[in-house]
Amino acid sequence: MASTQTLVARARTDETLIDHTGWIYWPIAFIARLPFAMMTVGVLMLVVAATGSVGLGGLTSAAVGIGVVIAGPLIGALVDRHGQRRVLVPVGLANGLLLAVFPLIVLSDVPEGVLLAAALAIGLTAPQASAMSRSRLLTIITARLSLERQAQTTTRIMAYESAADETAFVIGPFLVGILAALIAPWAPIAIAAVLSFGFVTAFALHPTARVVVVGEDAAAQPAPMRAVFSAKVLVLVAATFAVGMFFGSTLTSLTAFAQARGDEAQAGLLYGLMGIGSAVLALGVVLLPARFALSRRWIVFSLVVTIAAIGYSTADSFASIIVWLLLMGLGVGPTLVTLFSLAGARAPLGRAATTMTLLGSALTLAQALSSAFTGWLAEAVSLHAAMIVPAIAGVLVLALGVVNAVAERRRA
């Protein structure tokens, strides 16, 4: 018992989180997110540019998302059991290889089935560095920081991670738009392949991947897998799915809007505008008072998303589109921070990676499925019908926020 207490005392010091990660971890972990942030948008725009079909582009993007949701929870469970290094190295290398050959497949005029299979394989090997980073940092906080530092540090890290995700979602589509416009539509996917080979591997091999909980915390058995699928976690998964639906439908309807005006490459640039306020507000969440509870933040910021998305559905010019995109960003960033902060608090013992990848998979799957559906709406029904879908997604996030608040009150 004395030796266990000594291990815990050594692990939980008054040093800061950066003392345990080192400064180099943060740029590596950030850049490792970019292939994941670029692949859905890059696949969509490459297929649209090569085939001229927004519907097929959305369907191919949906195949990426389906692959992510199939493999994401499995990758998370493997990481919880075997550690990040053993899982992420082969996954990252496989993903880089598949991204590298995808432009060749698209430009070879292959049957649609081959195209969809290749996109599915990209999703199956998506490394989800953001979920892995959240899980890794939560482990370091638990294993290395003093008890009085853990709660505040966890809140700050969830805010940072969500802001980093938002920034990646800004930079990813922005890079896709810039590279497609300046070089060729295949360039964004090629660059994503290079980043996956280099930075996902560097992220997997970073020393922080070896940190484990010691002492009494390590002795505790992980919660059973069914604990991850409790109502209080599933409501977060559902809300994250709705946020992904918002992202996918916004991007695809924006692509259709830009295509109708003769320049679909502008879609990535315009989509990036939404993330400017989103990333800033996501970082600013740490300044909100503790009495502004997470359940209330969810409702307030999702209401901002909903109102802005309704305005977006009525836009008829690039100027009005820009205004509503900026306003939507002010709501969606803090909403994501809230959802992942709640996920960090509600993750069952020993299932942090599984919980985070489940949310990340839901986000990506919804983004891809809504891209396919919105692309079909734009082609088969009307552009206006496609631009209504983000508002529907905003209403879903808001409704689930109300459900969560009611459930929390009942549990209390």
Coordinates of C-alpha atoms in Angstrom, one line a residue:
M1 CA 0.0 0.0 0.0
A2 CA 2.8 2.3 0.8
S3 CA 4.5 1.7 -2.5
T4 CA 1.1 2.5 -4.3
Q5 CA 0.9 5.8 -2.4
T6 CA 4.4 6.7 -3.4
L7 CA 3.6 6.1 -7.0
V8 CA 0.6 8.3 -6.9
A9 CA 2.5 11.0 -5.1
R10 CA 5.2 11.0 -7.7
A11 CA 2.7 11.0 -10.5
R12 CA 0.6 13.9 -9.3
T13 CA 2.9 16.9 -8.9
D14 CA 2.2 20.6 -9.1
E15 CA 3.8 20.9 -12.5
T16 CA 1.7 22.2 -15.4
L17 CA 0.4 20.1 -18.2
I18 CA 2.9 21.6 -20.6
D19 CA 5.7 20.5 -18.3
H20 CA 4.6 16.9 -19.0
T21 CA 3.9 17.2 -22.7
G22 CA 6.6 19.5 -23.9
W23 CA 6.0 22.4 -26.3
I24 CA 6.6 20.4 -29.5
Y25 CA 3.6 18.2 -28.7
W26 CA 1.1 20.9 -29.5
P27 CA 2.0 21.8 -33.1
I28 CA 2.4 18.1 -33.9
A29 CA -1.0 17.2 -32.5
F30 CA -2.6 20.1 -34.3
I31 CA -1.1 19.4 -37.7
A32 CA -2.0 15.7 -37.3
R33 CA -5.7 16.7 -37.3
L34 CA -5.5 18.3 -40.7
P35 CA -5.7 15.2 -42.9
F36 CA -8.9 14.3 -41.1
A37 CA -10.2 17.8 -41.5
M38 CA -9.3 17.9 -45.2
M39 CA -10.3 14.4 -46.4
T40 CA -14.1 14.9 -46.4
V41 CA -14.0 18.3 -48.0
G42 CA -11.2 17.3 -50.4
V43 CA -13.0 14.1 -51.5
L44 CA -16.2 16.1 -52.1
M45 CA -14.6 18.9 -54.2
L46 CA -12.3 16.5 -56.1
V47 CA -15.2 14.3 -57.2
V48 CA -17.4 17.3 -58.0
A49 CA -14.6 18.8 -60.1
A50 CA -13.9 15.5 -61.9
T51 CA -17.5 14.4 -62.6
G52 CA -19.5 17.6 -62.4
S53 CA -22.0 15.9 -60.0
V54 CA -22.6 17.4 -56.5
G55 CA -24.7 14.3 -55.8
L56 CA -21.9 11.8 -56.5
G57 CA -19.5 14.1 -54.6
G58 CA -21.7 14.0 -51.5
L59 CA -22.2 10.3 -51.8
T60 CA -18.5 9.7 -52.0
S61 CA -18.0 11.9 -49.0
A62 CA -20.6 9.9 -47.2
A63 CA -18.6 6.7 -47.9
V64 CA -15.7 8.3 -46.1
G65 CA -17.9 9.0 -43.1
I66 CA -19.4 5.6 -43.0
G67 CA -15.9 4.1 -42.9
V68 CA -15.0 6.5 -40.0
V69 CA -18.1 5.5 -37.9
I70 CA -17.4 1.8 -38.5
A71 CA -13.8 1.9 -37.6
G72 CA -13.7 4.8 -35.1
P73 CA -15.1 3.0 -32.0
L74 CA -13.1 -0.1 -32.8
I75 CA -9.9 2.0 -33.0
G76 CA -10.8 3.7 -29.7
A77 CA -11.3 0.3 -28.0
L78 CA -8.0 -1.0 -29.4
V79 CA -6.3 2.1 -28.1
D80 CA -7.8 1.7 -24.6
R81 CA -6.5 -1.8 -24.6
H82 CA -3.1 -1.6 -26.4
G83 CA -2.1 2.0 -26.3
Q84 CA -2.1 4.7 -28.9
R85 CA 1.4 4.0 -30.4
R86 CA 0.7 0.4 -31.4
V87 CA -2.6 1.4 -33.1
L88 CA -2.0 4.8 -34.6
V89 CA 1.3 4.0 -36.4
P90 CA -0.1 1.4 -38.8
V91 CA -3.4 3.3 -39.1
G92 CA -1.7 6.5 -40.1
L93 CA 0.5 4.9 -42.7
A94 CA -2.4 3.0 -44.2
N95 CA -4.5 6.2 -44.4
G96 CA -1.6 8.2 -46.0
L97 CA -1.2 5.5 -48.7
L98 CA -5.0 5.4 -49.5
L99 CA -5.1 9.2 -49.7
A100 CA -2.1 9.2 -52.0
V101 CA -3.8 6.9 -54.5
F102 CA -7.3 8.3 -54.3
P103 CA -6.7 11.1 -56.9
L104 CA -5.4 8.5 -59.4
I105 CA -8.6 6.5 -58.9
V106 CA -10.9 9.5 -59.4
L107 CA -9.0 10.7 -62.5
S108 CA -9.0 7.2 -64.0
D109 CA -12.7 7.2 -64.9
V110 CA -13.3 4.0 -62.8
P111 CA -16.9 2.8 -62.0
E112 CA -18.7 4.5 -59.2
G113 CA -18.5 1.4 -57.0
V114 CA -14.7 1.5 -57.1
L115 CA -14.8 5.1 -56.2
L116 CA -17.1 4.5 -53.3
A117 CA -15.0 1.6 -52.0
A118 CA -11.8 3.7 -52.1
A119 CA -13.6 6.4 -50.1
L120 CA -14.8 3.9 -47.6
A121 CA -11.3 2.6 -47.1
I122 CA -10.1 6.1 -46.4
G123 CA -12.7 6.4 -43.7
L124 CA -11.9 3.0 -42.2
T125 CA -8.2 4.1 -41.7
A126 CA -8.9 7.7 -40.5
P127 CA -6.6 8.1 -37.4
Q128 CA -8.9 10.7 -35.6
A129 CA -5.9 12.5 -34.0
S130 CA -8.3 15.0 -32.2
A131 CA -10.0 12.2 -30.2
M132 CA -6.7 10.6 -29.5
S133 CA -5.3 13.9 -28.3
R134 CA -8.2 14.5 -25.9
S135 CA -7.9 11.0 -24.5
R136 CA -4.1 11.3 -24.1
L137 CA -4.3 14.7 -22.4
L138 CA -7.0 13.5 -20.0
T139 CA -4.8 10.5 -19.1
I140 CA -1.8 12.9 -18.4
I141 CA -4.0 15.1 -16.3
T142 CA -5.2 12.1 -14.2
A143 CA -1.8 10.5 -13.9
R144 CA 0.5 13.5 -13.5
L145 CA -1.4 16.6 -12.0
S146 CA -2.4 17.3 -8.5
L147 CA -6.0 16.8 -7.6
E148 CA -6.6 20.5 -7.1
R149 CA -5.3 21.2 -10.6
Q150 CA -7.3 18.5 -12.5
A151 CA -10.7 20.1 -12.8
Q152 CA -9.6 23.5 -14.0
T153 CA -7.0 22.0 -16.4
T154 CA -9.6 19.6 -17.8
T155 CA -11.9 22.5 -18.6
R156 CA -9.2 24.5 -20.2
I157 CA -7.9 21.5 -22.3
M158 CA -11.4 20.6 -23.5
A159 CA -11.8 24.3 -24.6
Y160 CA -8.4 24.3 -26.3
E161 CA -9.1 20.9 -28.0
S162 CA -12.4 22.1 -29.4
A163 CA -10.9 25.4 -30.5
A164 CA -8.1 23.4 -32.2
D165 CA -10.7 21.2 -33.9
E166 CA -12.5 24.3 -35.1
T167 CA -9.3 25.9 -36.3
A168 CA -8.5 22.7 -38.2
F169 CA -11.9 22.6 -39.7
V170 CA -11.2 26.2 -40.8
I171 CA -7.7 25.6 -42.2
G172 CA -8.7 22.3 -43.7
P173 CA -11.4 23.6 -46.1
F174 CA -9.4 26.8 -46.6
L175 CA -6.4 24.7 -47.7
V176 CA -8.6 22.6 -49.9
G177 CA -10.0 25.7 -51.6
I178 CA -6.6 27.4 -52.0
L179 CA -4.8 24.3 -53.3
A180 CA -7.6 23.4 -55.6
A181 CA -7.7 26.9 -57.0
L182 CA -4.0 27.4 -57.4
I183 CA -2.8 23.9 -58.3
A184 CA -5.5 21.4 -59.2
P185 CA -8.5 19.6 -57.5
W186 CA -6.3 16.6 -56.7
A187 CA -3.7 18.7 -54.8
P188 CA -5.5 18.9 -51.4
I189 CA -5.8 15.1 -51.2
A190 CA -2.2 14.7 -52.1
I191 CA -1.1 17.2 -49.4
A192 CA -3.4 15.4 -46.9
A193 CA -1.5 12.1 -47.7
V194 CA 1.8 13.8 -47.0
L195 CA 0.6 15.2 -43.7
S196 CA -0.8 11.8 -42.7
F197 CA 2.5 10.0 -43.4
G198 CA 4.5 12.6 -41.5
F199 CA 2.5 14.2 -38.7
V200 CA 0.1 11.4 -37.7
T201 CA 3.1 9.1 -37.4
A202 CA 5.0 11.8 -35.3
F203 CA 2.0 12.2 -33.1
A204 CA 1.8 8.4 -32.5
L205 CA 5.5 8.2 -31.7
H206 CA 5.5 11.2 -29.3
P207 CA 6.6 10.2 -25.7
T208 CA 3.2 11.4 -24.3
A209 CA 1.6 8.3 -26.0
R210 CA 3.4 6.2 -23.3
V211 CA 1.9 7.9 -20.3
V212 CA -0.4 5.6 -18.3
V213 CA -2.2 6.0 -15.0
V214 CA -0.3 4.5 -12.1
G215 CA -1.2 3.3 -8.6
E216 CA -4.7 2.9 -7.4
D217 CA -6.2 4.4 -10.6
A218 CA -4.4 1.9 -12.7
A219 CA -5.5 -1.0 -10.5
A220 CA -9.2 -0.2 -11.1
Q221 CA -10.8 -2.3 -13.8
P222 CA -12.1 -0.4 -16.9
A223 CA -15.8 0.1 -17.0
P224 CA -17.7 -2.4 -19.3
M225 CA -18.2 -1.3 -22.9
R226 CA -22.0 -1.0 -22.3
A227 CA -21.3 1.9 -19.9
V228 CA -20.2 4.0 -22.9
F229 CA -23.7 3.6 -24.3
S230 CA -25.5 5.0 -21.3
A231 CA -28.2 7.7 -21.8
K232 CA -26.0 10.5 -20.6
V233 CA -23.3 9.7 -23.1
L234 CA -25.6 8.9 -26.0
V235 CA -27.3 12.3 -25.8
L236 CA -23.9 13.8 -26.4
V237 CA -23.3 11.4 -29.3
A238 CA -26.7 12.4 -30.8
A239 CA -25.9 16.1 -30.4
T240 CA -22.5 15.7 -31.9
F241 CA -24.1 13.9 -34.8
A242 CA -26.4 16.9 -35.3
V243 CA -23.4 19.3 -35.3
G244 CA -21.8 17.1 -38.0
M245 CA -25.1 17.3 -39.9
F246 CA -24.8 21.1 -39.6
F247 CA -21.2 21.1 -40.9
G248 CA -21.9 18.7 -43.8
S249 CA -25.1 20.4 -45.0
T250 CA -23.5 23.8 -44.8
L251 CA -20.5 22.9 -46.8
T252 CA -22.4 21.0 -49.5
S253 CA -25.2 23.7 -49.9
L254 CA -22.4 26.3 -50.0
T255 CA -20.7 24.3 -52.7
A256 CA -23.9 24.1 -54.7
F257 CA -24.5 27.8 -54.1
A258 CA -21.0 28.6 -55.4
Q259 CA -21.3 26.2 -58.3
A260 CA -24.6 27.9 -59.4
R261 CA -22.5 31.0 -59.7
G262 CA -19.8 29.4 -61.7
D263 CA -17.0 28.9 -59.1
E264 CA -17.3 25.9 -56.7
A265 CA -13.7 26.4 -55.5
Q266 CA -14.9 29.5 -53.6
A267 CA -16.9 27.2 -51.3
G268 CA -13.9 26.1 -49.2
L269 CA -12.8 29.7 -48.8
L270 CA -16.3 30.8 -47.7
Y271 CA -16.7 27.8 -45.4
G272 CA -13.5 28.8 -43.7
L273 CA -15.1 32.1 -42.7
M274 CA -17.5 30.3 -40.4
G275 CA -14.6 29.0 -38.3
I276 CA -13.0 32.4 -37.6
G277 CA -15.5 33.4 -34.9
S278 CA -16.0 29.7 -34.0
A279 CA -12.3 29.2 -33.0
V280 CA -12.1 32.5 -31.2
L281 CA -15.3 31.8 -29.2
A282 CA -14.3 28.2 -28.5
L283 CA -11.1 29.5 -26.8
G284 CA -13.1 32.2 -25.0
V285 CA -15.2 29.6 -23.3
V286 CA -12.6 29.3 -20.6
L287 CA -13.4 32.8 -19.5
L288 CA -17.1 32.1 -18.9
P289 CA -18.0 31.9 -15.2
A290 CA -18.5 28.5 -13.6
R291 CA -22.1 29.4 -12.7
F292 CA -22.9 29.4 -16.5
A293 CA -23.4 25.7 -16.4
L294 CA -22.5 23.5 -19.4
S295 CA -26.1 22.4 -19.9
R296 CA -27.1 26.1 -20.2
R297 CA -24.2 26.9 -22.5
W298 CA -25.4 24.1 -24.8
I299 CA -28.8 25.7 -25.1
V300 CA -27.7 29.3 -25.5
F301 CA -25.0 28.7 -28.2
S302 CA -27.0 26.2 -30.1
L303 CA -29.8 28.8 -30.2
V304 CA -27.3 31.2 -31.9
V305 CA -26.5 28.4 -34.5
T306 CA -30.2 27.9 -35.2
I307 CA -31.0 31.5 -35.7
A308 CA -28.0 32.1 -37.9
A309 CA -28.8 28.9 -40.0
I310 CA -32.3 30.1 -40.5
G311 CA -30.9 33.4 -41.9
Y312 CA -28.5 31.5 -44.0
S313 CA -31.3 29.6 -45.6
T314 CA -32.8 32.8 -46.9
A315 CA -29.5 34.3 -48.3
D316 CA -29.3 35.1 -52.0
S317 CA -25.9 36.7 -52.3
F318 CA -22.3 36.1 -51.3
A319 CA -22.4 39.2 -49.0
S320 CA -25.4 37.9 -47.0
I321 CA -23.9 34.4 -47.0
I322 CA -20.7 35.8 -45.4
V323 CA -22.6 37.5 -42.6
W324 CA -24.6 34.4 -41.7
L325 CA -21.5 32.2 -41.8
L326 CA -19.7 34.4 -39.4
L327 CA -22.7 34.4 -37.0
M328 CA -23.0 30.7 -37.2
G329 CA -19.4 30.4 -36.2
L330 CA -20.1 32.3 -33.0
G331 CA -22.4 29.5 -31.9
V332 CA -21.0 26.3 -33.2
G333 CA -17.5 26.6 -31.6
P334 CA -18.7 27.0 -28.0
T335 CA -21.3 24.2 -28.6
L336 CA -18.6 21.8 -29.6
V337 CA -16.5 22.8 -26.5
T338 CA -19.5 22.1 -24.3
L339 CA -20.3 18.7 -25.8
F340 CA -16.7 17.5 -25.5
S341 CA -16.3 18.9 -22.0
L342 CA -19.4 17.0 -21.0
A343 CA -18.0 13.9 -22.7
G344 CA -14.7 14.2 -20.8
A345 CA -16.7 14.4 -17.5
R346 CA -19.1 11.5 -18.4
A347 CA -16.6 9.1 -20.0
P348 CA -16.7 5.8 -18.0
L349 CA -13.5 4.7 -16.2
G350 CA -10.9 3.5 -18.7
R351 CA -13.1 4.3 -21.7
A352 CA -12.0 7.9 -22.5
A353 CA -10.6 7.0 -26.0
T354 CA -13.6 5.0 -26.8
T355 CA -16.0 7.8 -25.8
M356 CA -14.0 10.5 -27.6
T357 CA -13.8 8.4 -30.8
L358 CA -17.5 7.7 -30.6
L359 CA -18.3 11.4 -30.6
G360 CA -15.7 12.0 -33.3
S361 CA -17.1 9.3 -35.5
A362 CA -20.7 10.6 -35.0
L363 CA -19.4 14.1 -36.1
T364 CA -17.8 12.7 -39.2
L365 CA -20.5 10.3 -40.2
A366 CA -23.2 13.0 -39.9
Q367 CA -21.0 15.4 -41.9
A368 CA -20.7 12.9 -44.7
L369 CA -24.3 11.6 -44.7
S370 CA -25.7 15.1 -44.7
S371 CA -23.3 16.0 -47.5
A372 CA -24.8 13.2 -49.6
F373 CA -28.4 14.1 -48.7
T374 CA -27.9 17.8 -49.2
G375 CA -26.1 17.2 -52.6
W376 CA -29.1 15.1 -53.7
L377 CA -31.5 17.9 -52.6
A378 CA -29.5 20.5 -54.5
E379 CA -29.7 18.5 -57.7
A380 CA -33.1 16.8 -57.4
V381 CA -35.1 19.4 -55.6
S382 CA -33.6 22.9 -55.4
L383 CA -30.7 24.9 -54.0
H384 CA -33.1 26.6 -51.5
A385 CA -34.2 23.2 -50.1
A386 CA -30.5 22.3 -49.6
M387 CA -29.8 25.5 -47.8
I388 CA -32.6 24.7 -45.3
V389 CA -30.9 21.6 -43.9
P390 CA -28.4 23.5 -41.7
A391 CA -31.3 25.1 -39.9
I392 CA -32.9 21.7 -39.3
A393 CA -29.6 20.5 -37.8
G394 CA -29.4 23.5 -35.5
V395 CA -32.9 22.8 -34.3
L396 CA -31.9 19.2 -33.5
V397 CA -28.8 20.4 -31.5
L398 CA -31.0 22.8 -29.6
A399 CA -33.7 20.2 -28.8
L400 CA -31.2 17.7 -27.6
G401 CA -29.7 20.5 -25.3
V402 CA -33.2 20.9 -23.8
V403 CA -33.5 17.1 -23.3
N404 CA -30.1 17.0 -21.6
A405 CA -31.0 19.9 -19.3
V406 CA -34.2 18.2 -18.2
A407 CA -32.4 14.9 -17.7
E408 CA -29.7 16.6 -15.6
R409 CA -32.3 18.2 -13.4
R410 CA -34.0 14.9 -12.8
R411 CA -30.7 13.2 -11.9
A412 CA -30.0 16.0 -9.5

